[in-house]
Amino acid sequence: MRVGREPVVRAGLKLLNEVGLEGLTLRAIATELGVQAPTLYWRFRSKQDLVDEMASQVLADYAADLLAANPRPATWPQWTMLSARQLRAGLLRYRDGARMVAGTHLKDTSVYAVMETALAIFAAVGVAADEAAVCLKTVHDFVIGFSVEQQAVISPAGERDPRYALAVREARIDPARYPLARSIGATLFDNYDTTFEKGVSFIIAGFAHGLPRRGKAWLDFRAHCEAAAGPG
């Protein structure tokens, strides 16, 4: 009996949360689906082939959610920030999700719809596609790396690896010799949402710094900063 691609991929993602990337096997997925392991081999040549499919599904789900956003972001800073937030949310939905997606050989071309939409938003304010791609890739890589590090510390259930307890870190660092390094433990290993937002904002600001100061793209960035600052 042949099994369709999506049931296998969804079963793989379910098991990923239970056993992690190292513990995931085609045999375990076959058991989950109630079929014999050889049934899956005609579709997936190896575990890596399956992992690429699973990672592509995570990205396809992220893309669908982003394109369905209502209201859809109208400016490039708004789009970039929302894209970063939703990609991170999609990665954190699964144990080892960021490690799985890193370096993925994309199997689902529907993700290109997000790329096309993003580039069009940049193009509408005069930013060339190759320049916009640098901004978008930098944010994408930041989200992946940030999420990999976060998932190494905090489990999907919100449990902290005891090796990264803040008290343990502080006890290891001599406050007389390294007072500044000791003071940033919460920034590095605790306040992930706040640190993430600041990190993406810094990338957006860095990109905006290179834009012509009177161009529409720069004005969009200024409006974004004013909106983020709030009244007063």
mmCIF file of C-alpha atoms in Angstrom, residues 61 70 80 83 112:
data_model
loop_
_atom_site.group_PDB
_atom_site.id
_atom_site.type_symbol
_atom_site.label_atom_id
_atom_site.label_comp_id
_atom_site.label_asym_id
_atom_site.label_seq_id
_atom_site.Cartn_x
_atom_site.Cartn_y
_atom_site.Cartn_z
ATOM 1 C CA ASP A 61 2.907 26.511 6.277
ATOM 2 C CA ASN A 70 -5.048 40.418 7.445
ATOM 3 C CA THR A 80 10.089 42.181 7.105
ATOM 4 C CA SER A 83 7.839 37.687 8.188
ATOM 5 C CA TYR A 112 8.435 31.441 -3.715
#
